[in-house]
């Protein structure tokens, strides 16, 4: 399977604990995005990478959230001191490199997501 | 980020009918638009893209774009129960794709 892979699929944690999610994008994609989605809402942008560089981070994102993409391949999203309000689906998506046509690079391919429940 | 407005629905249509989903956006710069389908508990999946004014057809799906009115729509002909999902609109032209809240479509037999 050459699609976007996310692990774990589900995570249940207690308030105050730290959690880490992993995303493996499509291999030829060098853009990687993290989104958060709650019930009844569209995906909300968190951050994005081009290769290993984190180019944008949502102003709404708490300092408890951090993301890395150390070698420009897989990415991790860590949430420290989780709160009940962090409960959501965390989606990773990747897209083609800037050298591709504009239309092609704007198409996002999503992973299956990680459903986080904070008790 | 671009503002995207969608009626959250649910939009309920009988099987075989035409479902019409609409999206308005605030940014006049957007040159492309994307429709994603999201089944309950699943992640979004790209189903249509449109880059110019007018209509684009793909099977039972037709996307319509009116840049002057900043309006894009998705028509689903011969709706099937398997089309029941949330449909998300996303304008292009940005390195940070922004999504509307989506319209829930229910196709009942």
mmCIF file with all atom_site columns, C-alpha atoms in Angstrom:
data_model
loop_
_atom_site.group_PDB
_atom_site.id
_atom_site.type_symbol
_atom_site.label_atom_id
_atom_site.label_alt_id
_atom_site.label_comp_id
_atom_site.label_asym_id
_atom_site.label_entity_id
_atom_site.label_seq_id
_atom_site.pdbx_PDB_ins_code
_atom_site.Cartn_x
_atom_site.Cartn_y
_atom_site.Cartn_z
_atom_site.occupancy
_atom_site.B_iso_or_equiv
_atom_site.pdbx_formal_charge
_atom_site.auth_seq_id
_atom_site.auth_comp_id
_atom_site.auth_asym_id
_atom_site.auth_atom_id
_atom_site.pdbx_PDB_model_num
ATOM 1   C CA . UNK A 1 1   ? 0.000   0.000  0.000   1.00 0.00 ? 1   UNK A CA 1
ATOM 2   C CA . UNK A 1 2   ? 1.567   3.295  -1.080  1.00 0.00 ? 2   UNK A CA 1
ATOM 3   C CA . UNK A 1 3   ? -0.947  5.624  0.563   1.00 0.00 ? 3   UNK A CA 1
ATOM 4   C CA . UNK A 1 4   ? -0.525  7.820  3.634   1.00 0.00 ? 4   UNK A CA 1
ATOM 5   C CA . UNK A 1 5   ? -0.136  5.741  6.783   1.00 0.00 ? 5   UNK A CA 1
ATOM 6   C CA . UNK A 1 6   ? -0.948  6.886  10.309  1.00 0.00 ? 6   UNK A CA 1
ATOM 7   C CA . UNK A 1 7   ? -0.333  5.154  13.613  1.00 0.00 ? 7   UNK A CA 1
ATOM 8   C CA . UNK A 1 8   ? -1.924  4.415  15.924  1.00 0.00 ? 8   UNK A CA 1
ATOM 9   C CA . UNK A 1 9   ? -5.501  4.360  14.633  1.00 0.00 ? 9   UNK A CA 1
ATOM 10  C CA . UNK A 1 10  ? -6.900  4.925  18.100  1.00 0.00 ? 10  UNK A CA 1
ATOM 11  C CA . UNK A 1 11  ? -5.382  6.289  21.267  1.00 0.00 ? 11  UNK A CA 1
ATOM 12  C CA . UNK A 1 12  ? -7.025  6.526  24.669  1.00 0.00 ? 12  UNK A CA 1
ATOM 13  C CA . UNK A 1 13  ? -5.108  8.404  27.316  1.00 0.00 ? 13  UNK A CA 1
ATOM 14  C CA . UNK A 1 14  ? -5.619  10.026 30.655  1.00 0.00 ? 14  UNK A CA 1
ATOM 15  C CA . UNK A 1 15  ? -5.579  13.766 31.066  1.00 0.00 ? 15  UNK A CA 1
ATOM 16  C CA . UNK A 1 16  ? -2.080  15.030 31.666  1.00 0.00 ? 16  UNK A CA 1
ATOM 17  C CA . UNK A 1 17  ? -0.313  12.289 29.758  1.00 0.00 ? 17  UNK A CA 1
ATOM 18  C CA . UNK A 1 18  ? 1.805   12.851 26.655  1.00 0.00 ? 18  UNK A CA 1
ATOM 19  C CA . UNK A 1 19  ? 0.927   11.218 23.345  1.00 0.00 ? 19  UNK A CA 1
ATOM 20  C CA . UNK A 1 20  ? 2.769   10.905 20.047  1.00 0.00 ? 20  UNK A CA 1
ATOM 21  C CA . UNK A 1 21  ? 1.339   10.116 16.630  1.00 0.00 ? 21  UNK A CA 1
ATOM 22  C CA . UNK A 1 22  ? 3.204   9.082  13.528  1.00 0.00 ? 22  UNK A CA 1
ATOM 23  C CA . UNK A 1 23  ? 2.524   9.765  9.857   1.00 0.00 ? 23  UNK A CA 1
ATOM 24  C CA . UNK A 1 24  ? 4.234   8.200  6.838   1.00 0.00 ? 24  UNK A CA 1
ATOM 25  C CA . UNK A 1 25  ? 3.345   10.179 3.698   1.00 0.00 ? 25  UNK A CA 1
ATOM 26  C CA . UNK A 1 26  ? 3.300   8.977  0.112   1.00 0.00 ? 26  UNK A CA 1
ATOM 27  C CA . UNK A 1 27  ? 6.964   8.537  -0.737  1.00 0.00 ? 27  UNK A CA 1
ATOM 28  C CA . UNK A 1 28  ? 7.214   11.042 -3.607  1.00 0.00 ? 28  UNK A CA 1
ATOM 29  C CA . UNK A 1 29  ? 5.296   13.748 -1.705  1.00 0.00 ? 29  UNK A CA 1
ATOM 30  C CA . UNK A 1 30  ? 7.434   16.292 0.054   1.00 0.00 ? 30  UNK A CA 1
ATOM 31  C CA . UNK A 1 31  ? 4.638   18.306 1.629   1.00 0.00 ? 31  UNK A CA 1
ATOM 32  C CA . UNK A 1 32  ? 3.068   16.988 4.784   1.00 0.00 ? 32  UNK A CA 1
ATOM 33  C CA . UNK A 1 33  ? 0.166   18.467 6.707   1.00 0.00 ? 33  UNK A CA 1
ATOM 34  C CA . UNK A 1 34  ? -1.406  17.864 10.081  1.00 0.00 ? 34  UNK A CA 1
ATOM 35  C CA . UNK A 1 35  ? -5.066  18.659 10.653  1.00 0.00 ? 35  UNK A CA 1
ATOM 36  C CA . UNK A 1 36  ? -7.423  18.174 13.588  1.00 0.00 ? 36  UNK A CA 1
ATOM 37  C CA . UNK A 1 37  ? -11.094 17.388 13.171  1.00 0.00 ? 37  UNK A CA 1
ATOM 38  C CA . UNK A 1 38  ? -13.912 17.265 15.694  1.00 0.00 ? 38  UNK A CA 1
ATOM 39  C CA . UNK A 1 39  ? -17.431 16.005 15.129  1.00 0.00 ? 39  UNK A CA 1
ATOM 40  C CA . UNK A 1 40  ? -19.443 18.166 12.780  1.00 0.00 ? 40  UNK A CA 1
ATOM 41  C CA . UNK A 1 41  ? -16.506 20.343 11.779  1.00 0.00 ? 41  UNK A CA 1
ATOM 42  C CA . UNK A 1 42  ? -14.188 20.392 8.825   1.00 0.00 ? 42  UNK A CA 1
ATOM 43  C CA . UNK A 1 43  ? -10.500 19.617 9.213   1.00 0.00 ? 43  UNK A CA 1
ATOM 44  C CA . UNK A 1 44  ? -8.670  22.398 11.043  1.00 0.00 ? 44  UNK A CA 1
ATOM 45  C CA . UNK A 1 45  ? -5.127  23.171 9.955   1.00 0.00 ? 45  UNK A CA 1
ATOM 46  C CA . UNK A 1 46  ? -2.396  22.604 12.551  1.00 0.00 ? 46  UNK A CA 1
ATOM 47  C CA . UNK A 1 47  ? 0.931   22.702 10.759  1.00 0.00 ? 47  UNK A CA 1
ATOM 48  C CA . UNK A 1 48  ? 2.738   21.787 7.567   1.00 0.00 ? 48  UNK A CA 1
ATOM 49  C CA . UNK A 1 49  ? 6.182   20.759 6.371   1.00 0.00 ? 49  UNK A CA 1
ATOM 50  C CA . UNK A 1 50  ? 8.009   21.002 3.126   1.00 0.00 ? 50  UNK A CA 1
ATOM 51  C CA . UNK A 1 51  ? 10.682  18.354 3.362   1.00 0.00 ? 51  UNK A CA 1
ATOM 52  C CA . UNK A 1 52  ? 12.060  18.661 6.907   1.00 0.00 ? 52  UNK A CA 1
ATOM 53  C CA . UNK A 1 53  ? 11.215  22.348 7.301   1.00 0.00 ? 53  UNK A CA 1
ATOM 54  C CA . UNK A 1 54  ? 8.158   23.309 9.290   1.00 0.00 ? 54  UNK A CA 1
ATOM 55  C CA . UNK A 1 55  ? 6.880   26.259 7.281   1.00 0.00 ? 55  UNK A CA 1
ATOM 56  C CA . UNK A 1 56  ? 3.636   27.152 8.973   1.00 0.00 ? 56  UNK A CA 1
ATOM 57  C CA . UNK A 1 57  ? 1.989   26.567 12.290  1.00 0.00 ? 57  UNK A CA 1
ATOM 58  C CA . UNK A 1 58  ? -1.528  27.570 13.237  1.00 0.00 ? 58  UNK A CA 1
ATOM 59  C CA . UNK A 1 59  ? -1.732  30.503 15.622  1.00 0.00 ? 59  UNK A CA 1
ATOM 60  C CA . UNK A 1 60  ? -4.407  28.587 17.455  1.00 0.00 ? 60  UNK A CA 1
ATOM 61  C CA . UNK A 1 61  ? -2.014  25.762 18.213  1.00 0.00 ? 61  UNK A CA 1
ATOM 62  C CA . UNK A 1 62  ? -1.065  25.482 21.859  1.00 0.00 ? 62  UNK A CA 1
ATOM 63  C CA . UNK A 1 63  ? 2.576   25.252 22.931  1.00 0.00 ? 63  UNK A CA 1
ATOM 64  C CA . UNK A 1 64  ? 1.741   21.764 24.140  1.00 0.00 ? 64  UNK A CA 1
ATOM 65  C CA . UNK A 1 65  ? 1.700   20.651 20.502  1.00 0.00 ? 65  UNK A CA 1
ATOM 66  C CA . UNK A 1 66  ? 4.903   19.992 18.622  1.00 0.00 ? 66  UNK A CA 1
ATOM 67  C CA . UNK A 1 67  ? 5.592   18.351 15.301  1.00 0.00 ? 67  UNK A CA 1
ATOM 68  C CA . UNK A 1 68  ? 8.745   17.125 13.631  1.00 0.00 ? 68  UNK A CA 1
ATOM 69  C CA . UNK A 1 69  ? 9.787   15.698 10.323  1.00 0.00 ? 69  UNK A CA 1
ATOM 70  C CA . UNK A 1 70  ? 13.455  14.977 10.948  1.00 0.00 ? 70  UNK A CA 1
ATOM 71  C CA . UNK A 1 71  ? 14.526  13.553 7.588   1.00 0.00 ? 71  UNK A CA 1
ATOM 72  C CA . UNK A 1 72  ? 11.790  14.862 5.393   1.00 0.00 ? 72  UNK A CA 1
ATOM 73  C CA . UNK A 1 73  ? 10.049  11.515 5.366   1.00 0.00 ? 73  UNK A CA 1
ATOM 74  C CA . UNK A 1 74  ? 7.800   10.499 8.260   1.00 0.00 ? 74  UNK A CA 1
ATOM 75  C CA . UNK A 1 75  ? 6.446   13.000 10.753  1.00 0.00 ? 75  UNK A CA 1
ATOM 76  C CA . UNK A 1 76  ? 5.462   12.878 14.401  1.00 0.00 ? 76  UNK A CA 1
ATOM 77  C CA . UNK A 1 77  ? 2.944   15.006 16.274  1.00 0.00 ? 77  UNK A CA 1
ATOM 78  C CA . UNK A 1 78  ? 3.315   15.159 20.032  1.00 0.00 ? 78  UNK A CA 1
ATOM 79  C CA . UNK A 1 79  ? 0.799   16.526 22.493  1.00 0.00 ? 79  UNK A CA 1
ATOM 80  C CA . UNK A 1 80  ? 2.091   17.150 25.978  1.00 0.00 ? 80  UNK A CA 1
ATOM 81  C CA . UNK A 1 81  ? -0.065  17.273 29.110  1.00 0.00 ? 81  UNK A CA 1
ATOM 82  C CA . UNK A 1 82  ? -3.179  16.290 27.210  1.00 0.00 ? 82  UNK A CA 1
ATOM 83  C CA . UNK A 1 83  ? -6.508  17.892 28.029  1.00 0.00 ? 83  UNK A CA 1
ATOM 84  C CA . UNK A 1 84  ? -10.026 16.663 27.381  1.00 0.00 ? 84  UNK A CA 1
ATOM 85  C CA . UNK A 1 85  ? -10.394 19.355 24.742  1.00 0.00 ? 85  UNK A CA 1
ATOM 86  C CA . UNK A 1 86  ? -7.649  17.660 22.733  1.00 0.00 ? 86  UNK A CA 1
ATOM 87  C CA . UNK A 1 87  ? -9.981  14.759 21.976  1.00 0.00 ? 87  UNK A CA 1
ATOM 88  C CA . UNK A 1 88  ? -10.354 14.714 18.208  1.00 0.00 ? 88  UNK A CA 1
ATOM 89  C CA . UNK A 1 89  ? -9.357  12.952 15.018  1.00 0.00 ? 89  UNK A CA 1
ATOM 90  C CA . UNK A 1 90  ? -5.825  13.908 14.003  1.00 0.00 ? 90  UNK A CA 1
ATOM 91  C CA . UNK A 1 91  ? -5.365  13.716 10.263  1.00 0.00 ? 91  UNK A CA 1
ATOM 92  C CA . UNK A 1 92  ? -2.172  13.676 8.281   1.00 0.00 ? 92  UNK A CA 1
ATOM 93  C CA . UNK A 1 93  ? -2.111  14.497 4.579   1.00 0.00 ? 93  UNK A CA 1
ATOM 94  C CA . UNK A 1 94  ? 0.577   14.789 1.943   1.00 0.00 ? 94  UNK A CA 1
ATOM 95  C CA . UNK A 1 95  ? 0.821   16.442 -1.443  1.00 0.00 ? 95  UNK A CA 1
ATOM 96  C CA . UNK A 1 96  ? 3.137   16.671 -4.401  1.00 0.00 ? 96  UNK A CA 1
ATOM 97  C CA . UNK A 1 97  ? 6.210   18.865 -4.589  1.00 0.00 ? 97  UNK A CA 1
ATOM 98  C CA . UNK A 1 98  ? 6.081   22.483 -5.783  1.00 0.00 ? 98  UNK A CA 1
ATOM 99  C CA . UNK A 1 99  ? 7.574   21.506 -9.130  1.00 0.00 ? 99  UNK A CA 1
ATOM 100 C CA . UNK A 1 100 ? 4.383   19.704 -10.032 1.00 0.00 ? 100 UNK A CA 1
ATOM 101 C CA . UNK A 1 101 ? 1.557   21.525 -11.700 1.00 0.00 ? 101 UNK A CA 1
ATOM 102 C CA . UNK A 1 102 ? -0.404  23.827 -9.445  1.00 0.00 ? 102 UNK A CA 1
ATOM 103 C CA . UNK A 1 103 ? -3.466  21.661 -9.524  1.00 0.00 ? 103 UNK A CA 1
ATOM 104 C CA . UNK A 1 104 ? -1.506  18.528 -8.692  1.00 0.00 ? 104 UNK A CA 1
ATOM 105 C CA . UNK A 1 105 ? 0.296   20.004 -5.717  1.00 0.00 ? 105 UNK A CA 1
ATOM 106 C CA . UNK A 1 106 ? -2.928  21.269 -4.171  1.00 0.00 ? 106 UNK A CA 1
ATOM 107 C CA . UNK A 1 107 ? -4.496  17.820 -3.995  1.00 0.00 ? 107 UNK A CA 1
ATOM 108 C CA . UNK A 1 108 ? -4.261  16.354 -0.540  1.00 0.00 ? 108 UNK A CA 1
ATOM 109 C CA . UNK A 1 109 ? -4.081  12.644 0.159   1.00 0.00 ? 109 UNK A CA 1
ATOM 110 C CA . UNK A 1 110 ? -5.155  11.807 3.686   1.00 0.00 ? 110 UNK A CA 1
ATOM 111 C CA . UNK A 1 111 ? -4.209  9.016  6.006   1.00 0.00 ? 111 UNK A CA 1
ATOM 112 C CA . UNK A 1 112 ? -6.822  7.142  8.005   1.00 0.00 ? 112 UNK A CA 1
ATOM 113 C CA . UNK A 1 113 ? -6.316  9.409  10.991  1.00 0.00 ? 113 UNK A CA 1
ATOM 114 C CA . UNK A 1 114 ? -5.643  8.849  14.663  1.00 0.00 ? 114 UNK A CA 1
ATOM 115 C CA . UNK A 1 115 ? -8.659  9.119  16.938  1.00 0.00 ? 115 UNK A CA 1
ATOM 116 C CA . UNK A 1 116 ? -7.583  10.531 20.287  1.00 0.00 ? 116 UNK A CA 1
ATOM 117 C CA . UNK A 1 117 ? -9.752  10.243 23.371  1.00 0.00 ? 117 UNK A CA 1
ATOM 118 C CA . UNK A 1 118 ? -8.588  11.999 26.515  1.00 0.00 ? 118 UNK A CA 1
ATOM 119 C CA . UNK A 1 119 ? -10.328 10.765 29.663  1.00 0.00 ? 119 UNK A CA 1
ATOM 120 C CA . UNK B 2 1   ? -6.623  31.494 5.486   1.00 0.00 ? 1   UNK B CA 1
ATOM 121 C CA . UNK B 2 2   ? -9.562  31.530 3.157   1.00 0.00 ? 2   UNK B CA 1
ATOM 122 C CA . UNK B 2 3   ? -13.105 31.544 4.573   1.00 0.00 ? 3   UNK B CA 1
ATOM 123 C CA . UNK B 2 4   ? -15.309 28.786 3.260   1.00 0.00 ? 4   UNK B CA 1
ATOM 124 C CA . UNK B 2 5   ? -19.023 28.517 3.912   1.00 0.00 ? 5   UNK B CA 1
ATOM 125 C CA . UNK B 2 6   ? -21.107 25.406 3.516   1.00 0.00 ? 6   UNK B CA 1
ATOM 126 C CA . UNK B 2 7   ? -24.570 24.518 4.744   1.00 0.00 ? 7   UNK B CA 1
ATOM 127 C CA . UNK B 2 8   ? -23.991 21.771 7.275   1.00 0.00 ? 8   UNK B CA 1
ATOM 128 C CA . UNK B 2 9   ? -27.269 20.048 6.393   1.00 0.00 ? 9   UNK B CA 1
ATOM 129 C CA . UNK B 2 10  ? -28.192 17.312 6.573   1.00 0.00 ? 10  UNK B CA 1
ATOM 130 C CA . UNK B 2 11  ? -29.394 17.314 3.000   1.00 0.00 ? 11  UNK B CA 1
ATOM 131 C CA . UNK B 2 12  ? -31.753 14.407 2.521   1.00 0.00 ? 12  UNK B CA 1
ATOM 132 C CA . UNK B 2 13  ? -32.627 13.160 -0.960  1.00 0.00 ? 13  UNK B CA 1
ATOM 133 C CA . UNK B 2 14  ? -34.330 10.021 -2.232  1.00 0.00 ? 14  UNK B CA 1
ATOM 134 C CA . UNK B 2 15  ? -32.374 7.423  -4.121  1.00 0.00 ? 15  UNK B CA 1
ATOM 135 C CA . UNK B 2 16  ? -32.112 8.311  -7.796  1.00 0.00 ? 16  UNK B CA 1
ATOM 136 C CA . UNK B 2 17  ? -32.551 12.046 -7.265  1.00 0.00 ? 17  UNK B CA 1
ATOM 137 C CA . UNK B 2 18  ? -30.033 14.825 -7.918  1.00 0.00 ? 18  UNK B CA 1
ATOM 138 C CA . UNK B 2 19  ? -28.200 16.081 -4.854  1.00 0.00 ? 19  UNK B CA 1
ATOM 139 C CA . UNK B 2 20  ? -26.916 19.657 -4.998  1.00 0.00 ? 20  UNK B CA 1
ATOM 140 C CA . UNK B 2 21  ? -24.181 20.752 -2.620  1.00 0.00 ? 21  UNK B CA 1
ATOM 141 C CA . UNK B 2 22  ? -23.015 24.343 -2.446  1.00 0.00 ? 22  UNK B CA 1
ATOM 142 C CA . UNK B 2 23  ? -19.991 26.243 -1.229  1.00 0.00 ? 23  UNK B CA 1
ATOM 143 C CA . UNK B 2 24  ? -19.122 29.929 -1.106  1.00 0.00 ? 24  UNK B CA 1
ATOM 144 C CA . UNK B 2 25  ? -15.708 31.379 -0.423  1.00 0.00 ? 25  UNK B CA 1
ATOM 145 C CA . UNK B 2 26  ? -14.346 34.743 0.567   1.00 0.00 ? 26  UNK B CA 1
ATOM 146 C CA . UNK B 2 27  ? -11.137 34.981 -1.459  1.00 0.00 ? 27  UNK B CA 1
ATOM 147 C CA . UNK B 2 28  ? -11.361 36.191 -5.055  1.00 0.00 ? 28  UNK B CA 1
ATOM 148 C CA . UNK B 2 29  ? -7.867  34.877 -5.779  1.00 0.00 ? 29  UNK B CA 1
ATOM 149 C CA . UNK B 2 30  ? -8.759  31.195 -5.641  1.00 0.00 ? 30  UNK B CA 1
ATOM 150 C CA . UNK B 2 31  ? -8.396  29.639 -9.079  1.00 0.00 ? 31  UNK B CA 1
ATOM 151 C CA . UNK B 2 32  ? -9.122  26.043 -8.227  1.00 0.00 ? 32  UNK B CA 1
ATOM 152 C CA . UNK B 2 33  ? -11.511 24.124 -6.039  1.00 0.00 ? 33  UNK B CA 1
ATOM 153 C CA . UNK B 2 34  ? -11.613 20.676 -4.626  1.00 0.00 ? 34  UNK B CA 1
ATOM 154 C CA . UNK B 2 35  ? -14.422 18.511 -3.319  1.00 0.00 ? 35  UNK B CA 1
ATOM 155 C CA . UNK B 2 36  ? -13.657 15.832 -0.776  1.00 0.00 ? 36  UNK B CA 1
ATOM 156 C CA . UNK B 2 37  ? -15.998 13.111 0.407   1.00 0.00 ? 37  UNK B CA 1
ATOM 157 C CA . UNK B 2 38  ? -15.778 11.888 3.984   1.00 0.00 ? 38  UNK B CA 1
ATOM 158 C CA . UNK B 2 39  ? -17.636 8.846  5.206   1.00 0.00 ? 39  UNK B CA 1
ATOM 159 C CA . UNK B 2 40  ? -18.484 8.693  8.883   1.00 0.00 ? 40  UNK B CA 1
ATOM 160 C CA . UNK B 2 41  ? -15.410 7.796  10.907  1.00 0.00 ? 41  UNK B CA 1
ATOM 161 C CA . UNK B 2 42  ? -13.146 7.901  7.869   1.00 0.00 ? 42  UNK B CA 1
ATOM 162 C CA . UNK B 2 43  ? -10.741 10.461 6.449   1.00 0.00 ? 43  UNK B CA 1
ATOM 163 C CA . UNK B 2 44  ? -11.505 12.810 3.531   1.00 0.00 ? 44  UNK B CA 1
ATOM 164 C CA . UNK B 2 45  ? -11.025 11.539 -0.009  1.00 0.00 ? 45  UNK B CA 1
ATOM 165 C CA . UNK B 2 46  ? -10.627 13.807 -3.022  1.00 0.00 ? 46  UNK B CA 1
ATOM 166 C CA . UNK B 2 47  ? -13.406 13.210 -5.556  1.00 0.00 ? 47  UNK B CA 1
ATOM 167 C CA . UNK B 2 48  ? -13.465 16.280 -7.814  1.00 0.00 ? 48  UNK B CA 1
ATOM 168 C CA . UNK B 2 49  ? -11.322 19.230 -8.766  1.00 0.00 ? 49  UNK B CA 1
ATOM 169 C CA . UNK B 2 50  ? -12.210 22.201 -10.967 1.00 0.00 ? 50  UNK B CA 1
ATOM 170 C CA . UNK B 2 51  ? -9.930  24.928 -12.241 1.00 0.00 ? 51  UNK B CA 1
ATOM 171 C CA . UNK B 2 52  ? -12.002 27.114 -14.539 1.00 0.00 ? 52  UNK B CA 1
ATOM 172 C CA . UNK B 2 53  ? -15.434 28.674 -14.709 1.00 0.00 ? 53  UNK B CA 1
ATOM 173 C CA . UNK B 2 54  ? -18.203 26.423 -15.895 1.00 0.00 ? 54  UNK B CA 1
ATOM 174 C CA . UNK B 2 55  ? -18.937 22.768 -15.414 1.00 0.00 ? 55  UNK B CA 1
ATOM 175 C CA . UNK B 2 56  ? -16.751 19.717 -15.088 1.00 0.00 ? 56  UNK B CA 1
ATOM 176 C CA . UNK B 2 57  ? -18.313 16.289 -15.268 1.00 0.00 ? 57  UNK B CA 1
ATOM 177 C CA . UNK B 2 58  ? -16.939 13.014 -13.971 1.00 0.00 ? 58  UNK B CA 1
ATOM 178 C CA . UNK B 2 59  ? -19.371 10.125 -14.052 1.00 0.00 ? 59  UNK B CA 1
ATOM 179 C CA . UNK B 2 60  ? -22.354 10.981 -11.859 1.00 0.00 ? 60  UNK B CA 1
ATOM 180 C CA . UNK B 2 61  ? -20.567 14.013 -10.417 1.00 0.00 ? 61  UNK B CA 1
ATOM 181 C CA . UNK B 2 62  ? -20.572 17.536 -11.855 1.00 0.00 ? 62  UNK B CA 1
ATOM 182 C CA . UNK B 2 63  ? -18.685 20.417 -10.317 1.00 0.00 ? 63  UNK B CA 1
ATOM 183 C CA . UNK B 2 64  ? -19.752 23.946 -11.208 1.00 0.00 ? 64  UNK B CA 1
ATOM 184 C CA . UNK B 2 65  ? -17.618 27.012 -10.621 1.00 0.00 ? 65  UNK B CA 1
ATOM 185 C CA . UNK B 2 66  ? -18.635 30.656 -10.797 1.00 0.00 ? 66  UNK B CA 1
ATOM 186 C CA . UNK B 2 67  ? -15.652 32.805 -9.860  1.00 0.00 ? 67  UNK B CA 1
ATOM 187 C CA . UNK B 2 68  ? -17.525 36.081 -10.216 1.00 0.00 ? 68  UNK B CA 1
ATOM 188 C CA . UNK B 2 69  ? -20.035 34.963 -7.597  1.00 0.00 ? 69  UNK B CA 1
ATOM 189 C CA . UNK B 2 70  ? -17.374 33.119 -5.566  1.00 0.00 ? 70  UNK B CA 1
ATOM 190 C CA . UNK B 2 71  ? -19.566 30.066 -5.652  1.00 0.00 ? 71  UNK B CA 1
ATOM 191 C CA . UNK B 2 72  ? -18.887 26.417 -6.368  1.00 0.00 ? 72  UNK B CA 1
ATOM 192 C CA . UNK B 2 73  ? -21.280 23.512 -6.341  1.00 0.00 ? 73  UNK B CA 1
ATOM 193 C CA . UNK B 2 74  ? -21.271 19.753 -6.660  1.00 0.00 ? 74  UNK B CA 1
ATOM 194 C CA . UNK B 2 75  ? -24.138 17.896 -8.289  1.00 0.00 ? 75  UNK B CA 1
ATOM 195 C CA . UNK B 2 76  ? -24.593 14.185 -7.796  1.00 0.00 ? 76  UNK B CA 1
ATOM 196 C CA . UNK B 2 77  ? -26.934 12.592 -10.298 1.00 0.00 ? 77  UNK B CA 1
ATOM 197 C CA . UNK B 2 78  ? -28.771 9.335  -9.669  1.00 0.00 ? 78  UNK B CA 1
ATOM 198 C CA . UNK B 2 79  ? -27.887 9.525  -5.983  1.00 0.00 ? 79  UNK B CA 1
ATOM 199 C CA . UNK B 2 80  ? -27.192 6.224  -4.287  1.00 0.00 ? 80  UNK B CA 1
ATOM 200 C CA . UNK B 2 81  ? -27.267 5.307  -0.589  1.00 0.00 ? 81  UNK B CA 1
ATOM 201 C CA . UNK B 2 82  ? -23.508 4.793  -0.876  1.00 0.00 ? 82  UNK B CA 1
ATOM 202 C CA . UNK B 2 83  ? -23.204 8.538  -1.594  1.00 0.00 ? 83  UNK B CA 1
ATOM 203 C CA . UNK B 2 84  ? -24.321 9.255  1.970   1.00 0.00 ? 84  UNK B CA 1
ATOM 204 C CA . UNK B 2 85  ? -21.377 11.097 3.470   1.00 0.00 ? 85  UNK B CA 1
ATOM 205 C CA . UNK B 2 86  ? -20.116 14.558 4.342   1.00 0.00 ? 86  UNK B CA 1
ATOM 206 C CA . UNK B 2 87  ? -18.857 16.599 1.408   1.00 0.00 ? 87  UNK B CA 1
ATOM 207 C CA . UNK B 2 88  ? -16.101 19.118 2.074   1.00 0.00 ? 88  UNK B CA 1
ATOM 208 C CA . UNK B 2 89  ? -15.234 22.035 -0.157  1.00 0.00 ? 89  UNK B CA 1
ATOM 209 C CA . UNK B 2 90  ? -11.662 23.366 -0.282  1.00 0.00 ? 90  UNK B CA 1
ATOM 210 C CA . UNK B 2 91  ? -10.494 26.340 -2.378  1.00 0.00 ? 91  UNK B CA 1
ATOM 211 C CA . UNK B 2 92  ? -7.059  26.100 -3.925  1.00 0.00 ? 92  UNK B CA 1
ATOM 212 C CA . UNK B 2 93  ? -4.464  28.799 -4.474  1.00 0.00 ? 93  UNK B CA 1
ATOM 213 C CA . UNK B 2 94  ? -2.882  28.444 -1.065  1.00 0.00 ? 94  UNK B CA 1
ATOM 214 C CA . UNK B 2 95  ? -0.156  26.349 0.484   1.00 0.00 ? 95  UNK B CA 1
ATOM 215 C CA . UNK B 2 96  ? -2.534  25.705 3.355   1.00 0.00 ? 96  UNK B CA 1
ATOM 216 C CA . UNK B 2 97  ? -5.735  24.078 2.096   1.00 0.00 ? 97  UNK B CA 1
ATOM 217 C CA . UNK B 2 98  ? -8.681  25.303 4.143   1.00 0.00 ? 98  UNK B CA 1
ATOM 218 C CA . UNK B 2 99  ? -11.883 23.338 4.480   1.00 0.00 ? 99  UNK B CA 1
ATOM 219 C CA . UNK B 2 100 ? -15.488 24.241 5.052   1.00 0.00 ? 100 UNK B CA 1
ATOM 220 C CA . UNK B 2 101 ? -17.366 22.396 7.784   1.00 0.00 ? 101 UNK B CA 1
ATOM 221 C CA . UNK B 2 102 ? -18.899 20.164 5.160   1.00 0.00 ? 102 UNK B CA 1
ATOM 222 C CA . UNK B 2 103 ? -22.430 19.284 4.121   1.00 0.00 ? 103 UNK B CA 1
ATOM 223 C CA . UNK B 2 104 ? -23.909 16.020 5.331   1.00 0.00 ? 104 UNK B CA 1
ATOM 224 C CA . UNK B 2 105 ? -25.766 14.176 2.575   1.00 0.00 ? 105 UNK B CA 1
ATOM 225 C CA . UNK B 2 106 ? -28.225 11.401 3.301   1.00 0.00 ? 106 UNK B CA 1
ATOM 226 C CA . UNK B 2 107 ? -29.577 9.362  0.402   1.00 0.00 ? 107 UNK B CA 1
ATOM 227 C CA . UNK B 2 108 ? -32.524 7.281  1.524   1.00 0.00 ? 108 UNK B CA 1
ATOM 228 C CA . UNK B 2 109 ? -33.864 4.260  -0.388  1.00 0.00 ? 109 UNK B CA 1
#
